[in-house]
Amino acid sequence: MNMNATLSIEAEPYTFELVPARCALLIIDMQRDFLEPGGFGEMLGNDVSQLRQAIEPNKKLLEAWRAAGLQVLHTREGHRPDLADLPPAKKVRGHGATTIGDTGPMGRILIRGEAGHDIIPELYPLPGEPVIDKPGKGAFFATDLHAILQNLGITQLVVTGVTTEVCVNTTVREANDRGYECLVPEDCVASYFPIFQEMGLKMIKAQGGIFGWVTGSSKIIPALA
């Protein structure tokens, strides 16, 4: 592959011109606590099967991306074991009986180093793929993601992961404000709530692509080959 060639990807609201040398795959929060049965997400009453629909499309896209020799990054939402980076407002939000830092089905909930905080085996990072541990919804807040991307010469992002309306949308908006072009494959993102999935994608591509572009992995993978 010519890393500096332009790959025209069919997308909404219009064609996305992907330059491999300047584009990274950013996989958001595909963590065990959010996606696996018996995890924190299911404990809150969510249907994790809605999120698990994104695993296989992500796996296929990740395999193709790696095979093409392109940059991959992963994120995980979570907090320090001493909770020093956990705002009190986030700790109490929802008034649940079990909250961040408490013991859950796979260790302390959303705490770095615990089993539930880690990325699912199907999409586990390879050595050399940066993992961004973020304390908030957006991947740029209180992290070194922007510095890493600048050092790598990245100006475009293919953003996948969960959930569409929260961490994916927040990250795409943060990236847009920092000058990155974002492409979101709709089958590689997911929400616990189908209506939020639909609306989250509509918001990204609205008004001529106010935050970015939306496509499907089936449009990206052939271009990489």
mmCIF file with all atom_site columns, C-alpha atoms in Angstrom:
data_model
loop_
_atom_site.group_PDB
_atom_site.id
_atom_site.type_symbol
_atom_site.label_atom_id
_atom_site.label_alt_id
_atom_site.label_comp_id
_atom_site.label_asym_id
_atom_site.label_entity_id
_atom_site.label_seq_id
_atom_site.pdbx_PDB_ins_code
_atom_site.Cartn_x
_atom_site.Cartn_y
_atom_site.Cartn_z
_atom_site.occupancy
_atom_site.B_iso_or_equiv
_atom_site.pdbx_formal_charge
_atom_site.auth_seq_id
_atom_site.auth_comp_id
_atom_site.auth_asym_id
_atom_site.auth_atom_id
_atom_site.pdbx_PDB_model_num
ATOM 1   C CA . MET A 1 1   ? 0.000   0.000   0.000  1.00 0.00 ? 1   MET A CA 1
ATOM 2   C CA . ASN A 1 2   ? 1.137   3.533   -0.805 1.00 0.00 ? 2   ASN A CA 1
ATOM 3   C CA . MET A 1 3   ? 0.856   5.104   2.642  1.00 0.00 ? 3   MET A CA 1
ATOM 4   C CA . ASN A 1 4   ? 0.580   8.601   1.189  1.00 0.00 ? 4   ASN A CA 1
ATOM 5   C CA . ALA A 1 5   ? -2.063  7.740   -1.400 1.00 0.00 ? 5   ALA A CA 1
ATOM 6   C CA . THR A 1 6   ? -5.599  8.989   -0.889 1.00 0.00 ? 6   THR A CA 1
ATOM 7   C CA . LEU A 1 7   ? -8.264  6.311   -0.400 1.00 0.00 ? 7   LEU A CA 1
ATOM 8   C CA . SER A 1 8   ? -11.770 7.526   -1.229 1.00 0.00 ? 8   SER A CA 1
ATOM 9   C CA . ILE A 1 9   ? -14.199 6.029   1.307  1.00 0.00 ? 9   ILE A CA 1
ATOM 10  C CA . GLU A 1 10  ? -17.922 6.213   0.568  1.00 0.00 ? 10  GLU A CA 1
ATOM 11  C CA . ALA A 1 11  ? -19.464 7.966   3.580  1.00 0.00 ? 11  ALA A CA 1
ATOM 12  C CA . GLU A 1 12  ? -22.103 10.420  4.743  1.00 0.00 ? 12  GLU A CA 1
ATOM 13  C CA . PRO A 1 13  ? -22.480 13.312  4.241  1.00 0.00 ? 13  PRO A CA 1
ATOM 14  C CA . TYR A 1 14  ? -19.840 12.959  1.495  1.00 0.00 ? 14  TYR A CA 1
ATOM 15  C CA . THR A 1 15  ? -16.735 10.973  0.541  1.00 0.00 ? 15  THR A CA 1
ATOM 16  C CA . PHE A 1 16  ? -13.985 10.724  3.160  1.00 0.00 ? 16  PHE A CA 1
ATOM 17  C CA . GLU A 1 17  ? -10.485 11.030  1.698  1.00 0.00 ? 17  GLU A CA 1
ATOM 18  C CA . LEU A 1 18  ? -8.385  8.729   3.906  1.00 0.00 ? 18  LEU A CA 1
ATOM 19  C CA . VAL A 1 19  ? -4.600  9.096   3.847  1.00 0.00 ? 19  VAL A CA 1
ATOM 20  C CA . PRO A 1 20  ? -3.110  5.942   5.478  1.00 0.00 ? 20  PRO A CA 1
ATOM 21  C CA . ALA A 1 21  ? 0.084   7.600   6.717  1.00 0.00 ? 21  ALA A CA 1
ATOM 22  C CA . ARG A 1 22  ? -1.937  10.216  8.584  1.00 0.00 ? 22  ARG A CA 1
ATOM 23  C CA . CYS A 1 23  ? -4.851  8.080   9.808  1.00 0.00 ? 23  CYS A CA 1
ATOM 24  C CA . ALA A 1 24  ? -5.158  6.034   13.008 1.00 0.00 ? 24  ALA A CA 1
ATOM 25  C CA . LEU A 1 25  ? -7.779  3.586   14.238 1.00 0.00 ? 25  LEU A CA 1
ATOM 26  C CA . LEU A 1 26  ? -8.982  4.677   17.693 1.00 0.00 ? 26  LEU A CA 1
ATOM 27  C CA . ILE A 1 27  ? -10.965 1.976   19.516 1.00 0.00 ? 27  ILE A CA 1
ATOM 28  C CA . ILE A 1 28  ? -12.954 3.413   22.415 1.00 0.00 ? 28  ILE A CA 1
ATOM 29  C CA . ASP A 1 29  ? -13.578 1.546   25.687 1.00 0.00 ? 29  ASP A CA 1
ATOM 30  C CA . MET A 1 30  ? -14.157 -2.012  24.477 1.00 0.00 ? 30  MET A CA 1
ATOM 31  C CA . GLN A 1 31  ? -13.808 -3.148  28.089 1.00 0.00 ? 31  GLN A CA 1
ATOM 32  C CA . ARG A 1 32  ? -14.969 -6.301  29.819 1.00 0.00 ? 32  ARG A CA 1
ATOM 33  C CA . ASP A 1 33  ? -17.103 -4.449  32.373 1.00 0.00 ? 33  ASP A CA 1
ATOM 34  C CA . PHE A 1 34  ? -19.129 -2.824  29.595 1.00 0.00 ? 34  PHE A CA 1
ATOM 35  C CA . LEU A 1 35  ? -19.444 -5.729  27.150 1.00 0.00 ? 35  LEU A CA 1
ATOM 36  C CA . GLU A 1 36  ? -19.317 -9.054  28.966 1.00 0.00 ? 36  GLU A CA 1
ATOM 37  C CA . PRO A 1 37  ? -22.269 -10.810 30.597 1.00 0.00 ? 37  PRO A CA 1
ATOM 38  C CA . GLY A 1 38  ? -21.971 -10.475 34.373 1.00 0.00 ? 38  GLY A CA 1
ATOM 39  C CA . GLY A 1 39  ? -20.067 -7.197  34.119 1.00 0.00 ? 39  GLY A CA 1
ATOM 40  C CA . PHE A 1 40  ? -20.873 -3.776  35.523 1.00 0.00 ? 40  PHE A CA 1
ATOM 41  C CA . GLY A 1 41  ? -22.946 -2.764  32.489 1.00 0.00 ? 41  GLY A CA 1
ATOM 42  C CA . GLU A 1 42  ? -25.237 -5.758  32.842 1.00 0.00 ? 42  GLU A CA 1
ATOM 43  C CA . MET A 1 43  ? -25.358 -5.297  36.610 1.00 0.00 ? 43  MET A CA 1
ATOM 44  C CA . LEU A 1 44  ? -26.895 -1.866  35.983 1.00 0.00 ? 44  LEU A CA 1
ATOM 45  C CA . GLY A 1 45  ? -29.666 -3.513  34.001 1.00 0.00 ? 45  GLY A CA 1
ATOM 46  C CA . ASN A 1 46  ? -28.310 -2.924  30.511 1.00 0.00 ? 46  ASN A CA 1
ATOM 47  C CA . ASP A 1 47  ? -28.598 -5.401  27.654 1.00 0.00 ? 47  ASP A CA 1
ATOM 48  C CA . VAL A 1 48  ? -24.949 -6.085  26.795 1.00 0.00 ? 48  VAL A CA 1
ATOM 49  C CA . SER A 1 49  ? -25.971 -7.921  23.628 1.00 0.00 ? 49  SER A CA 1
ATOM 50  C CA . GLN A 1 50  ? -26.573 -4.491  22.106 1.00 0.00 ? 50  GLN A CA 1
ATOM 51  C CA . LEU A 1 51  ? -22.895 -3.628  22.579 1.00 0.00 ? 51  LEU A CA 1
ATOM 52  C CA . ARG A 1 52  ? -21.602 -7.063  21.657 1.00 0.00 ? 52  ARG A CA 1
ATOM 53  C CA . GLN A 1 53  ? -22.955 -6.616  18.127 1.00 0.00 ? 53  GLN A CA 1
ATOM 54  C CA . ALA A 1 54  ? -19.969 -4.328  17.507 1.00 0.00 ? 54  ALA A CA 1
ATOM 55  C CA . ILE A 1 55  ? -17.320 -6.904  18.483 1.00 0.00 ? 55  ILE A CA 1
ATOM 56  C CA . GLU A 1 56  ? -17.138 -8.881  15.228 1.00 0.00 ? 56  GLU A CA 1
ATOM 57  C CA . PRO A 1 57  ? -17.135 -5.817  12.921 1.00 0.00 ? 57  PRO A CA 1
ATOM 58  C CA . ASN A 1 58  ? -14.405 -4.269  15.077 1.00 0.00 ? 58  ASN A CA 1
ATOM 59  C CA . LYS A 1 59  ? -12.414 -7.497  14.967 1.00 0.00 ? 59  LYS A CA 1
ATOM 60  C CA . LYS A 1 60  ? -12.539 -7.614  11.158 1.00 0.00 ? 60  LYS A CA 1
ATOM 61  C CA . LEU A 1 61  ? -11.633 -3.941  10.807 1.00 0.00 ? 61  LEU A CA 1
ATOM 62  C CA . LEU A 1 62  ? -8.800  -4.259  13.324 1.00 0.00 ? 62  LEU A CA 1
ATOM 63  C CA . GLU A 1 63  ? -7.368  -7.284  11.497 1.00 0.00 ? 63  GLU A CA 1
ATOM 64  C CA . ALA A 1 64  ? -7.434  -5.422  8.179  1.00 0.00 ? 64  ALA A CA 1
ATOM 65  C CA . TRP A 1 65  ? -5.969  -2.283  9.743  1.00 0.00 ? 65  TRP A CA 1
ATOM 66  C CA . ARG A 1 66  ? -3.106  -4.214  11.323 1.00 0.00 ? 66  ARG A CA 1
ATOM 67  C CA . ALA A 1 67  ? -2.472  -6.148  8.114  1.00 0.00 ? 67  ALA A CA 1
ATOM 68  C CA . ALA A 1 68  ? -2.099  -2.831  6.294  1.00 0.00 ? 68  ALA A CA 1
ATOM 69  C CA . GLY A 1 69  ? 0.501   -1.717  8.860  1.00 0.00 ? 69  GLY A CA 1
ATOM 70  C CA . LEU A 1 70  ? -1.517  1.270   10.074 1.00 0.00 ? 70  LEU A CA 1
ATOM 71  C CA . GLN A 1 71  ? -1.552  2.886   13.523 1.00 0.00 ? 71  GLN A CA 1
ATOM 72  C CA . VAL A 1 72  ? -3.910  1.529   16.190 1.00 0.00 ? 72  VAL A CA 1
ATOM 73  C CA . LEU A 1 73  ? -4.752  3.056   19.583 1.00 0.00 ? 73  LEU A CA 1
ATOM 74  C CA . HIS A 1 74  ? -7.106  1.868   22.325 1.00 0.00 ? 74  HIS A CA 1
ATOM 75  C CA . THR A 1 75  ? -8.797  3.636   25.233 1.00 0.00 ? 75  THR A CA 1
ATOM 76  C CA . ARG A 1 76  ? -10.103 2.480   28.605 1.00 0.00 ? 76  ARG A CA 1
ATOM 77  C CA . GLU A 1 77  ? -12.313 4.506   30.933 1.00 0.00 ? 77  GLU A CA 1
ATOM 78  C CA . GLY A 1 78  ? -11.304 4.118   34.544 1.00 0.00 ? 78  GLY A CA 1
ATOM 79  C CA . HIS A 1 79  ? -9.740  5.632   37.610 1.00 0.00 ? 79  HIS A CA 1
ATOM 80  C CA . ARG A 1 80  ? -6.753  5.397   39.916 1.00 0.00 ? 80  ARG A CA 1
ATOM 81  C CA . PRO A 1 81  ? -7.063  2.831   42.716 1.00 0.00 ? 81  PRO A CA 1
ATOM 82  C CA . ASP A 1 82  ? -6.984  5.675   45.271 1.00 0.00 ? 82  ASP A CA 1
ATOM 83  C CA . LEU A 1 83  ? -9.856  7.432   43.402 1.00 0.00 ? 83  LEU A CA 1
ATOM 84  C CA . ALA A 1 84  ? -7.931  10.709  43.451 1.00 0.00 ? 84  ALA A CA 1
ATOM 85  C CA . ASP A 1 85  ? -9.027  11.443  39.866 1.00 0.00 ? 85  ASP A CA 1
ATOM 86  C CA . LEU A 1 86  ? -12.707 10.579  40.450 1.00 0.00 ? 86  LEU A CA 1
ATOM 87  C CA . PRO A 1 87  ? -14.942 13.664  40.800 1.00 0.00 ? 87  PRO A CA 1
ATOM 88  C CA . PRO A 1 88  ? -17.458 13.313  43.645 1.00 0.00 ? 88  PRO A CA 1
ATOM 89  C CA . ALA A 1 89  ? -20.265 14.163  41.206 1.00 0.00 ? 89  ALA A CA 1
ATOM 90  C CA . LYS A 1 90  ? -19.340 11.164  39.046 1.00 0.00 ? 90  LYS A CA 1
ATOM 91  C CA . LYS A 1 91  ? -19.050 8.872   42.056 1.00 0.00 ? 91  LYS A CA 1
ATOM 92  C CA . VAL A 1 92  ? -22.606 9.537   43.235 1.00 0.00 ? 92  VAL A CA 1
ATOM 93  C CA . ARG A 1 93  ? -24.302 9.929   39.859 1.00 0.00 ? 93  ARG A CA 1
ATOM 94  C CA . GLY A 1 94  ? -27.230 7.595   39.423 1.00 0.00 ? 94  GLY A CA 1
ATOM 95  C CA . HIS A 1 95  ? -27.514 6.993   43.195 1.00 0.00 ? 95  HIS A CA 1
ATOM 96  C CA . GLY A 1 96  ? -26.827 3.307   42.633 1.00 0.00 ? 96  GLY A CA 1
ATOM 97  C CA . ALA A 1 97  ? -26.193 0.849   45.425 1.00 0.00 ? 97  ALA A CA 1
ATOM 98  C CA . THR A 1 98  ? -22.857 0.016   43.763 1.00 0.00 ? 98  THR A CA 1
ATOM 99  C CA . THR A 1 99  ? -20.693 2.752   42.255 1.00 0.00 ? 99  THR A CA 1
ATOM 100 C CA . ILE A 1 100 ? -17.218 3.320   40.809 1.00 0.00 ? 100 ILE A CA 1
ATOM 101 C CA . GLY A 1 101 ? -14.537 1.903   43.083 1.00 0.00 ? 101 GLY A CA 1
ATOM 102 C CA . ASP A 1 102 ? -16.860 -0.606  44.766 1.00 0.00 ? 102 ASP A CA 1
ATOM 103 C CA . THR A 1 103 ? -16.371 -4.337  44.324 1.00 0.00 ? 103 THR A CA 1
ATOM 104 C CA . GLY A 1 104 ? -18.176 -5.663  41.277 1.00 0.00 ? 104 GLY A CA 1
ATOM 105 C CA . PRO A 1 105 ? -18.376 -8.949  39.362 1.00 0.00 ? 105 PRO A CA 1
ATOM 106 C CA . MET A 1 106 ? -14.857 -8.522  37.929 1.00 0.00 ? 106 MET A CA 1
ATOM 107 C CA . GLY A 1 107 ? -13.059 -6.607  40.646 1.00 0.00 ? 107 GLY A CA 1
ATOM 108 C CA . ARG A 1 108 ? -13.371 -2.981  41.677 1.00 0.00 ? 108 ARG A CA 1
ATOM 109 C CA . ILE A 1 109 ? -15.593 -1.179  39.198 1.00 0.00 ? 109 ILE A CA 1
ATOM 110 C CA . LEU A 1 110 ? -13.790 1.004   36.612 1.00 0.00 ? 110 LEU A CA 1
ATOM 111 C CA . ILE A 1 111 ? -10.501 0.861   38.501 1.00 0.00 ? 111 ILE A CA 1
ATOM 112 C CA . ARG A 1 112 ? -7.275  0.573   36.536 1.00 0.00 ? 112 ARG A CA 1
ATOM 113 C CA . GLY A 1 113 ? -5.643  -2.824  36.900 1.00 0.00 ? 113 GLY A CA 1
ATOM 114 C CA . GLU A 1 114 ? -8.869  -4.678  37.687 1.00 0.00 ? 114 GLU A CA 1
ATOM 115 C CA . ALA A 1 115 ? -10.087 -7.466  35.401 1.00 0.00 ? 115 ALA A CA 1
ATOM 116 C CA . GLY A 1 116 ? -13.293 -5.674  34.405 1.00 0.00 ? 116 GLY A CA 1
ATOM 117 C CA . HIS A 1 117 ? -11.391 -2.542  33.414 1.00 0.00 ? 117 HIS A CA 1
ATOM 118 C CA . ASP A 1 118 ? -9.350  -4.369  30.797 1.00 0.00 ? 118 ASP A CA 1
ATOM 119 C CA . ILE A 1 119 ? -10.082 -4.653  27.085 1.00 0.00 ? 119 ILE A CA 1
ATOM 120 C CA . ILE A 1 120 ? -11.978 -7.715  25.841 1.00 0.00 ? 120 ILE A CA 1
ATOM 121 C CA . PRO A 1 121 ? -9.790  -10.571 24.517 1.00 0.00 ? 121 PRO A CA 1
ATOM 122 C CA . GLU A 1 122 ? -11.229 -10.340 20.995 1.00 0.00 ? 122 GLU A CA 1
ATOM 123 C CA . LEU A 1 123 ? -9.710  -6.849  20.519 1.00 0.00 ? 123 LEU A CA 1
ATOM 124 C CA . TYR A 1 124 ? -6.766  -6.994  22.900 1.00 0.00 ? 124 TYR A CA 1
ATOM 125 C CA . PRO A 1 125 ? -3.948  -4.544  22.092 1.00 0.00 ? 125 PRO A CA 1
ATOM 126 C CA . LEU A 1 126 ? -0.750  -5.819  20.569 1.00 0.00 ? 126 LEU A CA 1
ATOM 127 C CA . PRO A 1 127 ? 2.624   -4.705  21.957 1.00 0.00 ? 127 PRO A CA 1
ATOM 128 C CA . GLY A 1 128 ? 3.340   -1.263  20.570 1.00 0.00 ? 128 GLY A CA 1
ATOM 129 C CA . GLU A 1 129 ? -0.310  -0.224  20.298 1.00 0.00 ? 129 GLU A CA 1
ATOM 130 C CA . PRO A 1 130 ? -0.797  2.674   22.747 1.00 0.00 ? 130 PRO A CA 1
ATOM 131 C CA . VAL A 1 131 ? -3.517  2.265   25.376 1.00 0.00 ? 131 VAL A CA 1
ATOM 132 C CA . ILE A 1 132 ? -4.961  5.540   26.651 1.00 0.00 ? 132 ILE A CA 1
ATOM 133 C CA . ASP A 1 133 ? -6.341  5.360   30.187 1.00 0.00 ? 133 ASP A CA 1
ATOM 134 C CA . LYS A 1 134 ? -8.896  8.132   30.492 1.00 0.00 ? 134 LYS A CA 1
ATOM 135 C CA . PRO A 1 135 ? -10.792 9.293   33.586 1.00 0.00 ? 135 PRO A CA 1
ATOM 136 C CA . GLY A 1 136 ? -13.647 10.904  31.625 1.00 0.00 ? 136 GLY A CA 1
ATOM 137 C CA . LYS A 1 137 ? -15.888 10.284  28.651 1.00 0.00 ? 137 LYS A CA 1
ATOM 138 C CA . GLY A 1 138 ? -13.664 11.974  26.075 1.00 0.00 ? 138 GLY A CA 1
ATOM 139 C CA . ALA A 1 139 ? -10.327 10.412  25.131 1.00 0.00 ? 139 ALA A CA 1
ATOM 140 C CA . PHE A 1 140 ? -8.564  13.786  25.035 1.00 0.00 ? 140 PHE A CA 1
ATOM 141 C CA . PHE A 1 141 ? -9.518  14.998  28.535 1.00 0.00 ? 141 PHE A CA 1
ATOM 142 C CA . ALA A 1 142 ? -6.698  14.520  31.082 1.00 0.00 ? 142 ALA A CA 1
ATOM 143 C CA . THR A 1 143 ? -4.732  12.176  28.787 1.00 0.00 ? 143 THR A CA 1
ATOM 144 C CA . ASP A 1 144 ? -1.686  12.306  26.510 1.00 0.00 ? 144 ASP A CA 1
ATOM 145 C CA . LEU A 1 145 ? -3.646  11.230  23.415 1.00 0.00 ? 145 LEU A CA 1
ATOM 146 C CA . HIS A 1 146 ? -3.252  14.551  21.576 1.00 0.00 ? 146 HIS A CA 1
ATOM 147 C CA . ALA A 1 147 ? 0.510   14.582  22.151 1.00 0.00 ? 147 ALA A CA 1
ATOM 148 C CA . ILE A 1 148 ? 0.847   10.981  20.937 1.00 0.00 ? 148 ILE A CA 1
ATOM 149 C CA . LEU A 1 149 ? -1.151  11.675  17.786 1.00 0.00 ? 149 LEU A CA 1
ATOM 150 C CA . GLN A 1 150 ? 0.884   14.794  17.044 1.00 0.00 ? 150 GLN A CA 1
ATOM 151 C CA . ASN A 1 151 ? 4.141   12.883  17.477 1.00 0.00 ? 151 ASN A CA 1
ATOM 152 C CA . LEU A 1 152 ? 2.887   10.209  15.080 1.00 0.00 ? 152 LEU A CA 1
ATOM 153 C CA . GLY A 1 153 ? 1.826   12.765  12.479 1.00 0.00 ? 153 GLY A CA 1
ATOM 154 C CA . ILE A 1 154 ? -1.820  11.707  12.716 1.00 0.00 ? 154 ILE A CA 1
ATOM 155 C CA . THR A 1 155 ? -4.506  14.107  11.467 1.00 0.00 ? 155 THR A CA 1
ATOM 156 C CA . GLN A 1 156 ? -7.330  11.645  10.755 1.00 0.00 ? 156 GLN A CA 1
ATOM 157 C CA . LEU A 1 157 ? -9.098  9.173   13.026 1.00 0.00 ? 157 LEU A CA 1
ATOM 158 C CA . VAL A 1 158 ? -11.342 6.196   12.372 1.00 0.00 ? 158 VAL A CA 1
ATOM 159 C CA . VAL A 1 159 ? -13.247 6.044   15.665 1.00 0.00 ? 159 VAL A CA 1
ATOM 160 C CA . THR A 1 160 ? -14.968 2.861   16.870 1.00 0.00 ? 160 THR A CA 1
ATOM 161 C CA . GLY A 1 161 ? -16.149 1.432   20.188 1.00 0.00 ? 161 GLY A CA 1
ATOM 162 C CA . VAL A 1 162 ? -18.726 2.139   22.869 1.00 0.00 ? 162 VAL A CA 1
ATOM 163 C CA . THR A 1 163 ? -20.957 3.779   23.586 1.00 0.00 ? 163 THR A CA 1
ATOM 164 C CA . THR A 1 164 ? -21.985 5.700   20.495 1.00 0.00 ? 164 THR A CA 1
ATOM 165 C CA . GLU A 1 165 ? -23.746 8.550   22.278 1.00 0.00 ? 165 GLU A CA 1
ATOM 166 C CA . VAL A 1 166 ? -21.350 8.928   25.206 1.00 0.00 ? 166 VAL A CA 1
ATOM 167 C CA . CYS A 1 167 ? -17.629 8.187   24.862 1.00 0.00 ? 167 CYS A CA 1
ATOM 168 C CA . VAL A 1 168 ? -17.543 7.879   21.069 1.00 0.00 ? 168 VAL A CA 1
ATOM 169 C CA . ASN A 1 169 ? -19.512 11.084  20.501 1.00 0.00 ? 169 ASN A CA 1
ATOM 170 C CA . THR A 1 170 ? -17.548 12.979  23.147 1.00 0.00 ? 170 THR A CA 1
ATOM 171 C CA . THR A 1 171 ? -14.223 11.875  21.682 1.00 0.00 ? 171 THR A CA 1
ATOM 172 C CA . VAL A 1 172 ? -15.260 12.761  18.114 1.00 0.00 ? 172 VAL A CA 1
ATOM 173 C CA . ARG A 1 173 ? -16.328 16.228  19.253 1.00 0.00 ? 173 ARG A CA 1
ATOM 174 C CA . GLU A 1 174 ? -13.065 16.743  21.158 1.00 0.00 ? 174 GLU A CA 1
ATOM 175 C CA . ALA A 1 175 ? -11.091 15.574  18.124 1.00 0.00 ? 175 ALA A CA 1
ATOM 176 C CA . ASN A 1 176 ? -13.026 17.861  15.798 1.00 0.00 ? 176 ASN A CA 1
ATOM 177 C CA . ASP A 1 177 ? -12.221 20.870  17.982 1.00 0.00 ? 177 ASP A CA 1
ATOM 178 C CA . ARG A 1 178 ? -8.525  19.937  17.783 1.00 0.00 ? 178 ARG A CA 1
ATOM 179 C CA . GLY A 1 179 ? -8.533  19.773  13.990 1.00 0.00 ? 179 GLY A CA 1
ATOM 180 C CA . TYR A 1 180 ? -8.782  16.017  13.412 1.00 0.00 ? 180 TYR A CA 1
ATOM 181 C CA . GLU A 1 181 ? -10.974 14.548  10.684 1.00 0.00 ? 181 GLU A CA 1
ATOM 182 C CA . CYS A 1 182 ? -13.082 11.710  12.122 1.00 0.00 ? 182 CYS A CA 1
ATOM 183 C CA . LEU A 1 183 ? -14.694 8.808   10.311 1.00 0.00 ? 183 LEU A CA 1
ATOM 184 C CA . VAL A 1 184 ? -17.105 6.605   12.291 1.00 0.00 ? 184 VAL A CA 1
ATOM 185 C CA . PRO A 1 185 ? -18.078 3.153   10.927 1.00 0.00 ? 185 PRO A CA 1
ATOM 186 C CA . GLU A 1 186 ? -21.616 2.680   12.187 1.00 0.00 ? 186 GLU A CA 1
ATOM 187 C CA . ASP A 1 187 ? -21.380 -1.099  12.600 1.00 0.00 ? 187 ASP A CA 1
ATOM 188 C CA . CYS A 1 188 ? -18.252 -0.727  14.777 1.00 0.00 ? 188 CYS A CA 1
ATOM 189 C CA . VAL A 1 189 ? -19.930 1.479   17.391 1.00 0.00 ? 189 VAL A CA 1
ATOM 190 C CA . ALA A 1 190 ? -22.795 0.529   19.667 1.00 0.00 ? 190 ALA A CA 1
ATOM 191 C CA . SER A 1 191 ? -25.155 1.703   22.391 1.00 0.00 ? 191 SER A CA 1
ATOM 192 C CA . TYR A 1 192 ? -27.242 -0.037  25.027 1.00 0.00 ? 192 TYR A CA 1
ATOM 193 C CA . PHE A 1 193 ? -30.176 1.917   23.550 1.00 0.00 ? 193 PHE A CA 1
ATOM 194 C CA . PRO A 1 194 ? -31.017 1.621   19.820 1.00 0.00 ? 194 PRO A CA 1
ATOM 195 C CA . ILE A 1 195 ? -32.519 5.119   19.671 1.00 0.00 ? 195 ILE A CA 1
ATOM 196 C CA . PHE A 1 196 ? -29.284 6.601   21.047 1.00 0.00 ? 196 PHE A CA 1
ATOM 197 C CA . GLN A 1 197 ? -27.297 4.637   18.456 1.00 0.00 ? 197 GLN A CA 1
ATOM 198 C CA . GLU A 1 198 ? -29.381 6.172   15.684 1.00 0.00 ? 198 GLU A CA 1
ATOM 199 C CA . MET A 1 199 ? -29.348 9.714   17.074 1.00 0.00 ? 199 MET A CA 1
ATOM 200 C CA . GLY A 1 200 ? -25.663 9.613   18.024 1.00 0.00 ? 200 GLY A CA 1
ATOM 201 C CA . LEU A 1 201 ? -24.676 8.830   14.441 1.00 0.00 ? 201 LEU A CA 1
ATOM 202 C CA . LYS A 1 202 ? -27.057 11.420  13.035 1.00 0.00 ? 202 LYS A CA 1
ATOM 203 C CA . MET A 1 203 ? -25.491 14.126  15.198 1.00 0.00 ? 203 MET A CA 1
ATOM 204 C CA . ILE A 1 204 ? -21.990 13.360  13.914 1.00 0.00 ? 204 ILE A CA 1
ATOM 205 C CA . LYS A 1 205 ? -22.892 13.652  10.219 1.00 0.00 ? 205 LYS A CA 1
ATOM 206 C CA . ALA A 1 206 ? -25.530 16.408  10.489 1.00 0.00 ? 206 ALA A CA 1
ATOM 207 C CA . GLN A 1 207 ? -25.211 19.829  8.862  1.00 0.00 ? 207 GLN A CA 1
ATOM 208 C CA . GLY A 1 208 ? -22.656 18.745  6.293  1.00 0.00 ? 208 GLY A CA 1
ATOM 209 C CA . GLY A 1 209 ? -20.612 16.697  8.737  1.00 0.00 ? 209 GLY A CA 1
ATOM 210 C CA . ILE A 1 210 ? -20.463 19.093  11.659 1.00 0.00 ? 210 ILE A CA 1
ATOM 211 C CA . PHE A 1 211 ? -18.385 16.642  13.704 1.00 0.00 ? 211 PHE A CA 1
ATOM 212 C CA . GLY A 1 212 ? -17.324 14.071  11.132 1.00 0.00 ? 212 GLY A CA 1
ATOM 213 C CA . TRP A 1 213 ? -18.272 11.378  8.647  1.00 0.00 ? 213 TRP A CA 1
ATOM 214 C CA . VAL A 1 214 ? -20.257 8.129   9.047  1.00 0.00 ? 214 VAL A CA 1
ATOM 215 C CA . THR A 1 215 ? -19.714 4.990   6.979  1.00 0.00 ? 215 THR A CA 1
ATOM 216 C CA . GLY A 1 216 ? -19.620 1.198   7.391  1.00 0.00 ? 216 GLY A CA 1
ATOM 217 C CA . SER A 1 217 ? -16.626 -1.074  7.891  1.00 0.00 ? 217 SER A CA 1
ATOM 218 C CA . SER A 1 218 ? -17.519 -2.736  4.580  1.00 0.00 ? 218 SER A CA 1
ATOM 219 C CA . LYS A 1 219 ? -16.530 0.516   2.851  1.00 0.00 ? 219 LYS A CA 1
ATOM 220 C CA . ILE A 1 220 ? -13.163 0.774   4.651  1.00 0.00 ? 220 ILE A CA 1
ATOM 221 C CA . ILE A 1 221 ? -11.832 -2.780  4.616  1.00 0.00 ? 221 ILE A CA 1
ATOM 222 C CA . PRO A 1 222 ? -11.738 -3.237  0.799  1.00 0.00 ? 222 PRO A CA 1
ATOM 223 C CA . ALA A 1 223 ? -9.893  0.066   0.424  1.00 0.00 ? 223 ALA A CA 1
ATOM 224 C CA . LEU A 1 224 ? -7.184  -1.162  2.803  1.00 0.00 ? 224 LEU A CA 1
ATOM 225 C CA . ALA A 1 225 ? -6.637  -4.292  0.739  1.00 0.00 ? 225 ALA A CA 1
#
